[in-house]
GROMACS .gro file of C-alpha atoms in nm:
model
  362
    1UNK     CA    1   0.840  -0.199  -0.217
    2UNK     CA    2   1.074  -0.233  -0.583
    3UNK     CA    3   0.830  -0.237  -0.848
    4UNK     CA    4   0.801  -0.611  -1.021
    5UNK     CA    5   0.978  -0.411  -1.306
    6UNK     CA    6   1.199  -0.334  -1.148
    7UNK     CA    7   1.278  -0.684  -0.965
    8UNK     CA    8   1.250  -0.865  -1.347
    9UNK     CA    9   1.519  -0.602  -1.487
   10UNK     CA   10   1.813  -0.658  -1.200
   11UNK     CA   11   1.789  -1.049  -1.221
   12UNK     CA   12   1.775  -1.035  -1.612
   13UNK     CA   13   2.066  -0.823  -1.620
   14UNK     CA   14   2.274  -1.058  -1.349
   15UNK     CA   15   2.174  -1.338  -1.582
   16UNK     CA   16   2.290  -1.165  -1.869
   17UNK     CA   17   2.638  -1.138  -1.694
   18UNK     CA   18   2.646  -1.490  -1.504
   19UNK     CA   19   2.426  -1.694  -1.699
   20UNK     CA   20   2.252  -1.792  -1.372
   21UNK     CA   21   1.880  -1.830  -1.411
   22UNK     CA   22   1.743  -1.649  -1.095
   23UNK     CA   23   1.378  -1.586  -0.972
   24UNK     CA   24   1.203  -1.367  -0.705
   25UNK     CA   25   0.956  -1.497  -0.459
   26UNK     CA   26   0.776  -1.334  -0.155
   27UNK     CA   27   0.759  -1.471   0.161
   28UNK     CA   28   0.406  -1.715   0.098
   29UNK     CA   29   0.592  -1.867  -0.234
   30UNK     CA   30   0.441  -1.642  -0.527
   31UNK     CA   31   0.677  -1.590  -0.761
   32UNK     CA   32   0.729  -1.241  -0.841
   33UNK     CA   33   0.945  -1.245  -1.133
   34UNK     CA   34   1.180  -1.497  -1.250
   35UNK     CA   35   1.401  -1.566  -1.552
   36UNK     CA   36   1.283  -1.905  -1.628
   37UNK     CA   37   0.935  -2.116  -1.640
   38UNK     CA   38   1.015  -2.410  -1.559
   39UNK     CA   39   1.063  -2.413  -1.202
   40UNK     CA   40   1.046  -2.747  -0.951
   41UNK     CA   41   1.051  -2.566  -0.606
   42UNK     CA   42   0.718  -2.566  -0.456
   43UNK     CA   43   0.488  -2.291  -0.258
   44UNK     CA   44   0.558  -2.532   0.020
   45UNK     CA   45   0.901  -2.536   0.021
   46UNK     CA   46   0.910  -2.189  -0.011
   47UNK     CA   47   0.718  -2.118   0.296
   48UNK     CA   48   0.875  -2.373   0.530
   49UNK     CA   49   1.248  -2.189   0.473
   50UNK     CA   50   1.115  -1.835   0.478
   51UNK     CA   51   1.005  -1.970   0.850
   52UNK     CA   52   1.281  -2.153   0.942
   53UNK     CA   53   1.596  -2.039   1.109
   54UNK     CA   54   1.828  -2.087   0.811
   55UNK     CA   55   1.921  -1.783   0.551
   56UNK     CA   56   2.051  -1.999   0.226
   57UNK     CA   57   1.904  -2.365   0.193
   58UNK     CA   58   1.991  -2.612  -0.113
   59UNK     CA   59   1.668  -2.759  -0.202
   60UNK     CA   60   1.697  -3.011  -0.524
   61UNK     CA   61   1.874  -2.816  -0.773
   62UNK     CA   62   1.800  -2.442  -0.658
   63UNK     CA   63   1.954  -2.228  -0.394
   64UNK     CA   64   1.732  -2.036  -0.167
   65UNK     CA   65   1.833  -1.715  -0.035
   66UNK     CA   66   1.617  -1.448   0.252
   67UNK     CA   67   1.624  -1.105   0.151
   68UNK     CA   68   1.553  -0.887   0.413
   69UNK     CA   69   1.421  -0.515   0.461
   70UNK     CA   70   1.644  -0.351   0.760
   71UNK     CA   71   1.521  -0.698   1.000
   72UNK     CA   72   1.205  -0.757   0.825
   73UNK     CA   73   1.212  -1.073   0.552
   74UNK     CA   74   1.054  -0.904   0.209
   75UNK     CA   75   1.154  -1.164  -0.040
   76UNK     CA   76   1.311  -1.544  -0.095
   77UNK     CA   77   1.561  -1.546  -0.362
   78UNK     CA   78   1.638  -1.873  -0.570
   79UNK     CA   79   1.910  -1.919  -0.804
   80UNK     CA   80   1.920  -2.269  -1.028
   81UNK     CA   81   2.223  -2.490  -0.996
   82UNK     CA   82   2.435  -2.704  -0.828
   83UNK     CA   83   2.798  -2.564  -0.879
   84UNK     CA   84   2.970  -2.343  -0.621
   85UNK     CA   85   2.937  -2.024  -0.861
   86UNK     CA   86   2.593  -2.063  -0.821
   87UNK     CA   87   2.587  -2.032  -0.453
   88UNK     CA   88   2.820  -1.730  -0.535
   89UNK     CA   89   2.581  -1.616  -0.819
   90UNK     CA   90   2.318  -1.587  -0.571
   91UNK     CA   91   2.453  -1.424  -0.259
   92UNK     CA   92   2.556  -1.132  -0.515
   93UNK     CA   93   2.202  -1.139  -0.620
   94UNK     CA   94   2.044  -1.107  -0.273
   95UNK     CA   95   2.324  -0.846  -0.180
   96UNK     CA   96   2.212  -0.691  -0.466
   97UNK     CA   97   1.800  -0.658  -0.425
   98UNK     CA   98   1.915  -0.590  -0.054
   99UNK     CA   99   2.103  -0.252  -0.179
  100UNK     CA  100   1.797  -0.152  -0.389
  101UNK     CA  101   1.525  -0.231  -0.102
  102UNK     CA  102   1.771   0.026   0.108
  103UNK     CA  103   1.755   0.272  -0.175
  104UNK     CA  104   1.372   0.231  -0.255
  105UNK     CA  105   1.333   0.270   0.164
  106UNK     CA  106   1.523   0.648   0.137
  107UNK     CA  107   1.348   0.739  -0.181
  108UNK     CA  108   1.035   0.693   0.001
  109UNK     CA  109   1.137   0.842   0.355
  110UNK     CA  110   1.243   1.167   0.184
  111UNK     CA  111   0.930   1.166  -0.054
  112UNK     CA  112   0.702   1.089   0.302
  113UNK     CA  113   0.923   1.358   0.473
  114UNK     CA  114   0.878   1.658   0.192
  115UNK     CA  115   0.499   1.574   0.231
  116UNK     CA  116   0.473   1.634   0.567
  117UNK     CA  117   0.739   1.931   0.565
  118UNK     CA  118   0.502   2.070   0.298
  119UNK     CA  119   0.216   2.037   0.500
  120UNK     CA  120   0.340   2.182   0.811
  121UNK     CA  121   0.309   1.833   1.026
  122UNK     CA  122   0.655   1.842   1.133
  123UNK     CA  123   0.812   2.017   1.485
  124UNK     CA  124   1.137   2.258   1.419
  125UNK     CA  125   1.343   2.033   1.601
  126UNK     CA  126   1.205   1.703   1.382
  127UNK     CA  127   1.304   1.868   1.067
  128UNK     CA  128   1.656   1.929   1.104
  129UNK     CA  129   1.700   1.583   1.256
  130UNK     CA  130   1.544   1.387   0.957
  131UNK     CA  131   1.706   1.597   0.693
  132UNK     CA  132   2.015   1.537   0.861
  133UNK     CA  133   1.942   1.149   0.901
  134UNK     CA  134   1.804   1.183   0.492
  135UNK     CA  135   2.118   1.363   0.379
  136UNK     CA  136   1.945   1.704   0.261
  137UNK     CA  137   2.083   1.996   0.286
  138UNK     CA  138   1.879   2.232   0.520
  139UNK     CA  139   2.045   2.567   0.420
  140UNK     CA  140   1.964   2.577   0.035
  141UNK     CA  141   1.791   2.810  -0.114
  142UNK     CA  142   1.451   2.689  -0.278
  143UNK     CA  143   1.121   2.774  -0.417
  144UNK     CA  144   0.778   2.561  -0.416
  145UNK     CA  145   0.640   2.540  -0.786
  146UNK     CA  146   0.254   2.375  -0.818
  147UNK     CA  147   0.089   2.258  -1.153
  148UNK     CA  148  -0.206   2.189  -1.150
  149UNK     CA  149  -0.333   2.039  -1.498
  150UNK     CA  150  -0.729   1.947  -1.598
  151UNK     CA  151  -0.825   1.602  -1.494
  152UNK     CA  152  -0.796   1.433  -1.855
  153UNK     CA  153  -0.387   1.517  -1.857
  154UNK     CA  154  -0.186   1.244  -1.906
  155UNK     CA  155  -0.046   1.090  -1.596
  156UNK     CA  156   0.260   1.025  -1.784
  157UNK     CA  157   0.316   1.436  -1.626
  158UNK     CA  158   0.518   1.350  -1.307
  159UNK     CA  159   0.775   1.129  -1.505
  160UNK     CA  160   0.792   1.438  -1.743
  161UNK     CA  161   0.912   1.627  -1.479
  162UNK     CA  162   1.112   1.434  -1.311
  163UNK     CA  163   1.327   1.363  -1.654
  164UNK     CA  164   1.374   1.734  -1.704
  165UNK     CA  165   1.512   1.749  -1.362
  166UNK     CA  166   1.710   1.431  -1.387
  167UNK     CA  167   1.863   1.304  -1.064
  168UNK     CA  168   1.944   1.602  -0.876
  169UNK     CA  169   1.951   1.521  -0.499
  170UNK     CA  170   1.899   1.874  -0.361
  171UNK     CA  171   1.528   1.880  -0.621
  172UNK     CA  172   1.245   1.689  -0.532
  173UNK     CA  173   0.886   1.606  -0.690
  174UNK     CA  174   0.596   1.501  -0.526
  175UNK     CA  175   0.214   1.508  -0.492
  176UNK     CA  176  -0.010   1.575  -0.212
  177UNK     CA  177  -0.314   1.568  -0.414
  178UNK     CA  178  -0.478   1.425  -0.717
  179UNK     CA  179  -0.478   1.755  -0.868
  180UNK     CA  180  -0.152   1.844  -0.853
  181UNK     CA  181   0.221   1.828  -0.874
  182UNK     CA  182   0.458   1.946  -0.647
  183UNK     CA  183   0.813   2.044  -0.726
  184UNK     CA  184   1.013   2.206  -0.456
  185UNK     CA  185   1.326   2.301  -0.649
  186UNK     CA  186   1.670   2.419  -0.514
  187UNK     CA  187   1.851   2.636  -0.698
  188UNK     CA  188   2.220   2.738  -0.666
  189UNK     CA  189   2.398   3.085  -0.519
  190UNK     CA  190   2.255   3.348  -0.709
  191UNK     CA  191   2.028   3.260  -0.883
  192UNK     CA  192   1.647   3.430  -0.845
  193UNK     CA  193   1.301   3.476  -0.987
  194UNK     CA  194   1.462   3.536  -1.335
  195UNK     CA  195   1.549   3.133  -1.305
  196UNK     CA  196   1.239   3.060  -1.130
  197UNK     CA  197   1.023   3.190  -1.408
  198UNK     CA  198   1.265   3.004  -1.668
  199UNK     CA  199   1.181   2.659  -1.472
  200UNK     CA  200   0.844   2.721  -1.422
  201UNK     CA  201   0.842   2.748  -1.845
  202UNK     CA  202   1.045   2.428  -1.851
  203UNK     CA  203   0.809   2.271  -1.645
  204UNK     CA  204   0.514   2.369  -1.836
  205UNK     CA  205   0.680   2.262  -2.177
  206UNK     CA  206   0.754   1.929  -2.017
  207UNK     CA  207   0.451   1.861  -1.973
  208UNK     CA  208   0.304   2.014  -2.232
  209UNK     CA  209   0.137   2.312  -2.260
  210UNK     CA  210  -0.296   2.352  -2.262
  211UNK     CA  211  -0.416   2.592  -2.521
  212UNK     CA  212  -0.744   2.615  -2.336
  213UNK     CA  213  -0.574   2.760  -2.036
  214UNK     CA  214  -0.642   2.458  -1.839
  215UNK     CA  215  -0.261   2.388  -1.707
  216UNK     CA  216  -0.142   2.631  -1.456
  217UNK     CA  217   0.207   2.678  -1.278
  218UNK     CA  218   0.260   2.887  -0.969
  219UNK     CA  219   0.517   2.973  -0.736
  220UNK     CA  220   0.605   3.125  -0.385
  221UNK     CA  221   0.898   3.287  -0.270
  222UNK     CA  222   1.292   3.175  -0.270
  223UNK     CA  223   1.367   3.010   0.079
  224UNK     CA  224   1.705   2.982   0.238
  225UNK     CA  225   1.573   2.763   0.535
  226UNK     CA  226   1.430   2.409   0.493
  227UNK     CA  227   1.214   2.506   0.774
  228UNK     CA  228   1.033   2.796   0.574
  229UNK     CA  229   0.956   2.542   0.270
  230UNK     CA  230   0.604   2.487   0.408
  231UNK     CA  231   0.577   2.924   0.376
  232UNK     CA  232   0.658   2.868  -0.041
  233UNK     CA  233   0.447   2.646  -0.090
  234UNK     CA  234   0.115   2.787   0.074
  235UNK     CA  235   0.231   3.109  -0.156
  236UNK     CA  236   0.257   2.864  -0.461
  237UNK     CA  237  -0.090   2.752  -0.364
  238UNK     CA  238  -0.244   3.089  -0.297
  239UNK     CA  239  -0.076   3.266  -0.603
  240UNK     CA  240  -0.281   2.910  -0.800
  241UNK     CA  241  -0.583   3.029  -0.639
  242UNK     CA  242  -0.539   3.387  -0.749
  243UNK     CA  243  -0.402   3.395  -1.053
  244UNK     CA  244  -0.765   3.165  -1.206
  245UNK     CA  245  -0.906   3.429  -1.050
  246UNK     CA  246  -0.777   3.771  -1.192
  247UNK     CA  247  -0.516   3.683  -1.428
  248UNK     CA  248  -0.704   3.399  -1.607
  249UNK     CA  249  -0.531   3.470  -1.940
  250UNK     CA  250  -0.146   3.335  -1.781
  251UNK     CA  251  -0.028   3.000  -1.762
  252UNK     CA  252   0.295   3.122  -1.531
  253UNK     CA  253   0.170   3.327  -1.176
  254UNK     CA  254   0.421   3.418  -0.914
  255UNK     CA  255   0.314   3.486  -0.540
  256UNK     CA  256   0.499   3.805  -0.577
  257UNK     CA  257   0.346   3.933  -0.890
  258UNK     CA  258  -0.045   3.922  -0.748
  259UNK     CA  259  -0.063   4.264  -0.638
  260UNK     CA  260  -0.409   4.379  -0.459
  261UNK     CA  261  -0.523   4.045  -0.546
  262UNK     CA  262  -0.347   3.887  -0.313
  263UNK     CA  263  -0.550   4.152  -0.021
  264UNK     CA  264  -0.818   4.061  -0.221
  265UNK     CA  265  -0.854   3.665  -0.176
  266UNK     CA  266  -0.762   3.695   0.158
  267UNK     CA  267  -1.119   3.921   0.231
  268UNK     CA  268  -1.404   3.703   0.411
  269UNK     CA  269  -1.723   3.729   0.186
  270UNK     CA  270  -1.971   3.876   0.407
  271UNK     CA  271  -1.733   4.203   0.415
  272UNK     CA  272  -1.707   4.129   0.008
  273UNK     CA  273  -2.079   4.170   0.000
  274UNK     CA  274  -2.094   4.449   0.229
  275UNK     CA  275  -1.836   4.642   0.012
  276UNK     CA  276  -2.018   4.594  -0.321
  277UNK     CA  277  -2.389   4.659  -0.154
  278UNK     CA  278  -2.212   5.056  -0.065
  279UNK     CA  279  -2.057   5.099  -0.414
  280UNK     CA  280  -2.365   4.957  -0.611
  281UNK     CA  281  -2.650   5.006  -0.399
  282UNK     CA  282  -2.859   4.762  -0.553
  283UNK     CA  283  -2.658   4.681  -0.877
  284UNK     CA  284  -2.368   4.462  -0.977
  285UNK     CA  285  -2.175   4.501  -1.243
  286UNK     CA  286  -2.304   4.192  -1.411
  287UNK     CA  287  -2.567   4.424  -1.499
  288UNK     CA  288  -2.344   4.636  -1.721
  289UNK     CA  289  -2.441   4.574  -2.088
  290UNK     CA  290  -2.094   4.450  -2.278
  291UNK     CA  291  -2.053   4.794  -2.431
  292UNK     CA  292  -2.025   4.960  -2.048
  293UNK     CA  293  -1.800   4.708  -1.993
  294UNK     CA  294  -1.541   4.702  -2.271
  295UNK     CA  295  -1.556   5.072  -2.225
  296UNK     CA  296  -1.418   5.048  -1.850
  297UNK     CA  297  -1.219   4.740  -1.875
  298UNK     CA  298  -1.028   4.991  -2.201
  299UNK     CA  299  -1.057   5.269  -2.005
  300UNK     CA  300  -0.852   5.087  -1.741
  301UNK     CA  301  -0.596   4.929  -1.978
  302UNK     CA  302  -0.496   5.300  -2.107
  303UNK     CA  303  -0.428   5.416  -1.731
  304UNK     CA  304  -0.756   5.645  -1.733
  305UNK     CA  305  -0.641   5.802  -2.073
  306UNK     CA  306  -1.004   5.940  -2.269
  307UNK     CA  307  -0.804   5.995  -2.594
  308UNK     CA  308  -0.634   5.688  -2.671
  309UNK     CA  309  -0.913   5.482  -2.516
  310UNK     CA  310  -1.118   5.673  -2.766
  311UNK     CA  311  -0.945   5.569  -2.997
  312UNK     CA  312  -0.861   5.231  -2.982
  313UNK     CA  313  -1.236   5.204  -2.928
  314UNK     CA  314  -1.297   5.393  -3.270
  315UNK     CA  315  -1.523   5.625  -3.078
  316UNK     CA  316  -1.509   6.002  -3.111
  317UNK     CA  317  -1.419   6.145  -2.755
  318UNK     CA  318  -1.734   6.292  -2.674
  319UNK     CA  319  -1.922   5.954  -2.699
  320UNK     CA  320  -1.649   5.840  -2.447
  321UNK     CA  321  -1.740   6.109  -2.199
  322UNK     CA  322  -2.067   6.015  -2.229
  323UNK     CA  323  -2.030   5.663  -2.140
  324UNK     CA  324  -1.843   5.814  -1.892
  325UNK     CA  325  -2.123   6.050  -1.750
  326UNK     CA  326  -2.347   5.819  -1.805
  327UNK     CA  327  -2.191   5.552  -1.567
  328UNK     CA  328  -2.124   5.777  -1.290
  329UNK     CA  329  -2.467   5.862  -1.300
  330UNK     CA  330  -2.571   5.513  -1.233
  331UNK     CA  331  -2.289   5.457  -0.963
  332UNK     CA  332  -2.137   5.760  -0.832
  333UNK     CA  333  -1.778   5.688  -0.949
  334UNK     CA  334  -1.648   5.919  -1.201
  335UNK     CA  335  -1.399   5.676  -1.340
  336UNK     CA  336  -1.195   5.985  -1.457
  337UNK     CA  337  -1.118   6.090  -1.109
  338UNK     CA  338  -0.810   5.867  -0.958
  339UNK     CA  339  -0.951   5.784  -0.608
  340UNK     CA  340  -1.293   5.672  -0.813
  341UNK     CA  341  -1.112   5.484  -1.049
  342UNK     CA  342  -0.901   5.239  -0.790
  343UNK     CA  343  -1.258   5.210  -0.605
  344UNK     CA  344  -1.404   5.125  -0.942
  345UNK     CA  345  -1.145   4.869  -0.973
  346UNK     CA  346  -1.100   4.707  -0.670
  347UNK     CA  347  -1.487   4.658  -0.720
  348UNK     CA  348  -1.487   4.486  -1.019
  349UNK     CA  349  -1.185   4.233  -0.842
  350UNK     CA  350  -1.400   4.150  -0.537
  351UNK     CA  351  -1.686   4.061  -0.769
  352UNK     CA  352  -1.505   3.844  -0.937
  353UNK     CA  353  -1.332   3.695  -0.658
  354UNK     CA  354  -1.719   3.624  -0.494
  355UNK     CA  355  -1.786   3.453  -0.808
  356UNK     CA  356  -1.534   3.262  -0.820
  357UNK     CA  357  -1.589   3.168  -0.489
  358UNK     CA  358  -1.946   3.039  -0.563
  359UNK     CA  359  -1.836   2.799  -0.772
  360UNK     CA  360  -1.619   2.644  -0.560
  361UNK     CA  361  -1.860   2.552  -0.337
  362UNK     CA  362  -2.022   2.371  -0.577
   0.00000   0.00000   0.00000
């Protein structure tokens, strides 16, 4: 369906050129918009031509006119007038809202079929047939970007984006949620993550950037199929998930950039409590005091390095390798030994994931 904006814009804008006054009805006689109040034709009137046989009627001084969607009648058409150009006036008019109900009708197939493509609803053989039918190309290259922004941003967002990207046909933006916006984007021979990132920034500034870390942008893998679109985007999705989870501090997280933490999220979390329960006995590392943990989290940072995590703790060395004693003591881990350390670590990542994990089930 146009948008009554819409409608009230194209019939001001054939009145500017034919100084016709025309008006929009649907089929039960409201008027939808019109450019002029004073109107004689009756709900009645209306009606009884939108059911009888006859596409233009001259009723008093107005000419009616059916506009129909493919073989279905969506609206009744009156321009004001007796002359013969305003007969003429008004069959360009209804040729006119005819063209944009076709145009609305694509715009909204290909926005209903990159939903479902998205979402994996669609056979192999369905997808090549509607893209071809839609006129998109199904050996691009593309990648799935999702941003997801806090529930107060201004819905204004998806017009944002869809203004940076102006009216490229082979880009498309959509949403399958109310959380989210979904851009699948094609991009040209050649061009790779390097771009990726640089639109996933473009994005972000479009909408605006959160300084509370509160807007996130992810994205999967390049495609070169339209079938493996659905693939990007669960990466897009995951790489969301992930990225809150261990690398809290970026606005910008690619699927290929997630490391261990992609194993990670993917772990069911009885094993995730069986893990921890052997590496900690009976302790967690919530019970670390905030000195024990700045230590480690530094110790990590400076790839297992006791001097210059000595010193960019202002600590003499010696209270670092007490710390250090002093936690594998209480653990078993000598964080100074490699195979300890990447134990240590993957640790402190499953904890957090299981926490993070509680509060979604909230």
């Amino acid at each position: 369906m146009i948008s009554n904006q819409i409608l009230q814009s194209t019939i001001e804008g054939l009145k500017n050129i034919t100084k016709t006054d025309l008006g929009v009805l649907d089929v039960e006689g409201k008027v939808l918009v019109s450019t002029f109040t004073d109107s004689e034709v009756t709900q009645s009137e209306v009606t009884n031509f939108a059911q009888s046989q006859a596409d233009t009627q001259t009723i008093k001084n107005y000419h009616f006119f059916k506009v129909y969607d493919e073989h279905q009648l969506e609206y009744i058409l009156i321009a004001r007038g007796d002359e013969d150009e305003c007969y003429l006036v008004g069959k360009m008019a209804s040729f006119q809202l005819q063209g944009l109900l076709t145009a609305y009708k694509e715009r909204f197939d290909k926005d209903n079929f990159i939903k479902n493509l998205l979402l994996d609803n669609l056979l192999l053989v369905d997808i090549y047939n509607r893209a071809k039918k839609l006129r998109i190309n199904s050996d691009a290259q593309r990648v799935v970007f999702i941003l997801e922004a806090s529930p107060d941003r201004d819905q204004g967002s998806i017009e944002n984006i869809k203004n940076l990207f102006g009216n490229k046909s082979g880009d498309f933006i959509t949403a399958v949620d109310e959380k989210s916006i979904i851009v699948v984007k094609e991009l040209a021979p050649g061009e790779g993550y390097a771009q990726a990132n640089s639109i996933a920034a473009s994005i972000l500034e479009a909408v605006g950037r959160d300084g509370d870390h509160k807007t996130y942008i992810a994205y999967g893998t390049i495609v070169k199929e339209l079938k493996e679109v659905s693939r990007s985007y669960k990466e897009a999705r995951m790489a969301l998930d992930v990225g809150k989870i261990f690398f809290s501090e970026k606005d910008i997280i690619a699927y290929s950039s997630l490391g261990i933490g992609r194993l990670i999220y993917q772990l069911p979390i009885p094993l995730c409590k069986m893990f921890i329960k052997e590496i900690f006995a009976n302790k967690s590392p919530d019970d670390f005091d905030e000195e024990t943990l700045t230590t480690i989290n530094k110790f990590f940072e400076n790839n297992l390095n006791v001097s210059e995590t000595s010193r960019q703790l202002y600590i003499h060395r010696n209270t670092l390798v007490y710390r250090l004693d002093k936690l594998q003591k209480s653990t078993g881990l000598d964080l100074r030994v490699f195979e300890d350390a990447i134990t240590f670590k993957i640790a402190l990542m499953v904890v957090r994931y299981m926490k993070y994990m509680e509060t979604m089930d909230f």
